[in-house]
XYZ file of C-alpha atoms in Angstrom:
227
model
C 115.377 116.677 91.247
C 115.540 115.914 87.507
C 113.845 112.691 86.446
C 115.184 110.961 83.304
C 112.608 108.911 81.411
C 113.836 105.420 80.524
C 111.519 103.882 77.879
C 113.007 100.390 78.252
C 112.432 100.320 81.987
C 108.912 101.679 81.480
C 108.111 98.839 79.052
C 109.595 96.343 81.498
C 107.387 97.754 84.261
C 104.302 97.331 82.076
C 105.256 93.749 81.146
C 105.899 92.716 84.736
C 102.654 94.379 85.845
C 100.774 91.966 83.587
C 102.808 88.978 84.757
C 104.887 88.747 81.556
C 108.483 87.723 82.140
C 107.772 86.885 85.797
C 109.018 83.332 86.378
C 108.573 83.196 90.148
C 105.232 81.619 91.116
C 105.205 83.692 94.317
C 105.837 86.941 92.429
C 103.319 86.118 89.681
C 100.508 85.499 92.175
C 101.423 88.539 94.254
C 101.425 90.842 91.229
C 98.152 89.650 89.694
C 96.154 88.874 92.849
C 97.367 91.443 95.376
C 99.311 94.348 93.895
C 97.042 94.471 90.838
C 93.650 92.887 91.391
C 90.218 93.248 89.763
C 88.553 92.596 93.111
C 87.231 95.201 95.519
C 86.577 94.979 99.255
C 83.741 96.394 101.350
C 86.294 98.016 103.645
C 87.265 100.426 100.856
C 83.908 102.205 100.977
C 83.694 102.003 104.762
C 87.101 103.596 105.265
C 86.492 106.199 102.577
C 83.357 107.324 104.430
C 85.408 107.754 107.609
C 88.033 109.770 105.740
C 85.366 111.955 104.125
C 83.677 112.518 107.481
C 87.016 113.621 108.962
C 87.539 115.915 105.948
C 90.843 114.302 105.100
C 90.104 113.516 101.451
C 92.881 115.757 100.141
C 95.423 114.045 102.382
C 94.492 110.515 101.331
C 96.203 108.381 98.696
C 93.566 105.675 98.404
C 95.449 103.558 95.850
C 98.372 103.236 98.241
C 96.187 102.772 101.334
C 94.173 100.025 99.631
C 97.405 98.312 98.560
C 98.483 98.252 102.209
C 95.183 96.615 103.156
C 95.583 93.934 100.482
C 99.148 93.158 101.552
C 98.251 92.880 105.243
C 95.236 90.755 104.364
C 97.163 88.500 101.972
C 99.912 87.703 104.465
C 97.717 87.923 107.571
C 100.114 90.355 109.253
C 99.290 90.687 112.950
C 102.233 92.545 114.489
C 102.891 95.680 112.445
C 105.154 98.711 112.767
C 104.230 101.914 110.935
C 106.967 104.552 110.816
C 105.780 108.039 109.949
C 102.091 107.275 110.465
C 101.061 110.946 110.168
C 97.247 111.421 110.135
C 96.389 107.745 110.519
C 94.836 107.352 107.063
C 97.083 104.452 106.083
C 96.771 103.012 109.586
C 93.019 102.790 109.033
C 93.657 100.325 106.204
C 96.544 98.525 107.890
C 94.378 97.427 110.843
C 91.250 96.659 108.796
C 91.871 93.010 107.883
C 91.761 91.548 111.401
C 90.610 92.483 114.896
C 93.738 90.749 116.208
C 96.084 93.144 114.438
C 98.421 95.148 116.662
C 100.112 98.268 115.281
C 102.832 100.503 116.713
C 102.632 103.938 115.062
C 105.755 106.111 115.215
C 104.930 109.782 114.643
C 106.775 112.893 115.850
C 104.040 115.450 115.172
C 101.586 115.646 118.081
C 98.862 117.402 116.089
C 98.948 114.673 113.459
C 98.771 112.039 116.182
C 95.689 113.694 117.669
C 94.017 113.649 114.253
C 94.948 109.988 113.850
C 93.516 109.105 117.253
C 90.235 110.737 116.289
C 90.092 108.951 112.933
C 90.948 105.609 114.547
C 88.707 106.085 117.594
C 87.136 102.608 117.406
C 90.498 100.890 116.777
C 92.591 102.388 119.571
C 92.772 99.161 121.575
C 94.872 97.734 118.727
C 97.179 100.733 118.273
C 100.080 102.206 120.230
C 101.183 105.747 119.347
C 104.769 106.685 120.135
C 107.517 109.099 119.088
C 110.295 106.545 119.551
C 111.299 103.574 117.454
C 110.836 100.194 119.147
C 113.801 98.237 120.477
C 115.234 95.069 118.994
C 113.184 93.120 121.554
C 110.153 93.697 119.320
C 109.477 91.715 116.152
C 107.050 92.439 113.329
C 105.292 90.594 110.523
C 105.196 93.783 108.466
C 106.791 97.225 108.613
C 105.458 100.256 106.729
C 107.947 103.108 106.400
C 106.854 106.518 105.121
C 110.185 107.886 103.908
C 108.672 111.309 103.303
C 107.334 111.637 106.841
C 110.134 110.085 108.902
C 113.026 110.563 109.533
C 114.244 114.147 109.364
C 117.916 113.506 108.568
C 120.231 110.829 107.224
C 121.656 109.804 110.600
C 118.194 108.962 111.908
C 117.380 107.296 108.582
C 120.322 104.919 108.989
C 119.312 104.154 112.584
C 115.775 103.486 111.388
C 117.077 101.166 108.696
C 118.980 99.092 111.246
C 115.944 98.961 113.545
C 113.835 97.661 110.677
C 116.285 94.930 109.703
C 116.682 93.844 113.334
C 112.957 93.688 114.095
C 111.386 92.228 110.941
C 110.446 88.560 111.284
C 112.030 85.921 109.069
C 108.891 85.583 106.936
C 108.074 89.302 107.118
C 107.981 92.109 104.582
C 108.570 95.855 104.445
C 106.675 98.507 102.486
C 108.412 101.820 101.789
C 106.620 104.841 100.354
C 108.187 107.720 98.359
C 111.268 105.679 97.438
C 112.146 107.959 94.504
C 111.242 111.342 95.957
C 114.788 112.311 96.988
C 118.335 111.007 96.731
C 118.247 110.009 100.402
C 115.038 108.047 99.877
C 116.570 106.290 96.869
C 119.622 105.428 98.949
C 117.502 103.957 101.754
C 115.568 101.881 99.224
C 118.761 100.501 97.675
C 120.367 99.824 101.059
C 117.430 97.849 102.407
C 117.250 95.725 99.248
C 120.950 94.928 99.554
C 120.694 93.673 103.136
C 121.852 90.079 103.461
C 118.521 88.862 104.833
C 116.444 90.654 102.170
C 115.290 88.418 99.325
C 112.647 89.327 96.736
C 111.762 92.976 96.127
C 109.276 94.910 94.003
C 109.833 98.456 92.743
C 106.408 99.991 92.055
C 107.733 103.416 91.102
C 107.006 105.384 94.257
C 106.434 102.341 96.473
C 108.949 99.645 97.358
C 108.193 96.189 98.720
C 110.873 93.925 100.232
C 110.436 90.361 101.482
C 112.688 88.554 103.928
C 111.431 85.019 103.247
C 114.513 82.743 103.044
C 112.717 80.499 100.533
C 112.602 83.302 97.948
C 115.469 84.152 95.567
C 117.148 87.547 95.699
C 115.349 89.118 92.743
C 113.811 92.505 91.979
C 110.790 93.180 89.791
C 110.006 96.626 88.396
C 106.251 97.201 88.108
C 103.877 99.949 87.093
C 101.553 100.980 89.924
C 99.463 104.119 90.075
C 99.870 105.576 93.555
């Protein structure tokens, strides 16, 4: 897929990443204190040691995983759905902010699930592994969707999109990874932003973040984020 460089959008991403031109108080604080932050957390080193011990260093995107931790911690997400959880590396960070966190991990590959169960051995009481998407009877504070790992075709992608919209809580948010990796991923990203209940969104390049808080305006911010 050919990528066309847009210098104006790149400059806009850099400006927004520093808080310039961001007039929403919510967005300004989120960008400077959560998405981009000078602070570190002890859990970073602890989780990295677990990943190294499991010899999964090459599979880990620590910048993205640490972003997930900060988001879950910032909004105190307790009920979480992770779609395309793969080896459990991101799950390790998703559950790290609270012992009361409950995560449903949807993963089709059994070998990857076994690896995840080993990596998350001391967290299993908080995690449910399944191959099937939850029903609309469930509701979640946060949903993390790995577009590169699930689903396998557009029909399932559209079903997944509807499940997400029907199960996210009113004050919840969704994180999508690999939003620009393929035309289908781009389409899913645009469709979820255009949903009636979706409000503020953040395009981080390869990562997308959508909020469903009714108090927020329907705005999108393009940011630079190294993932």
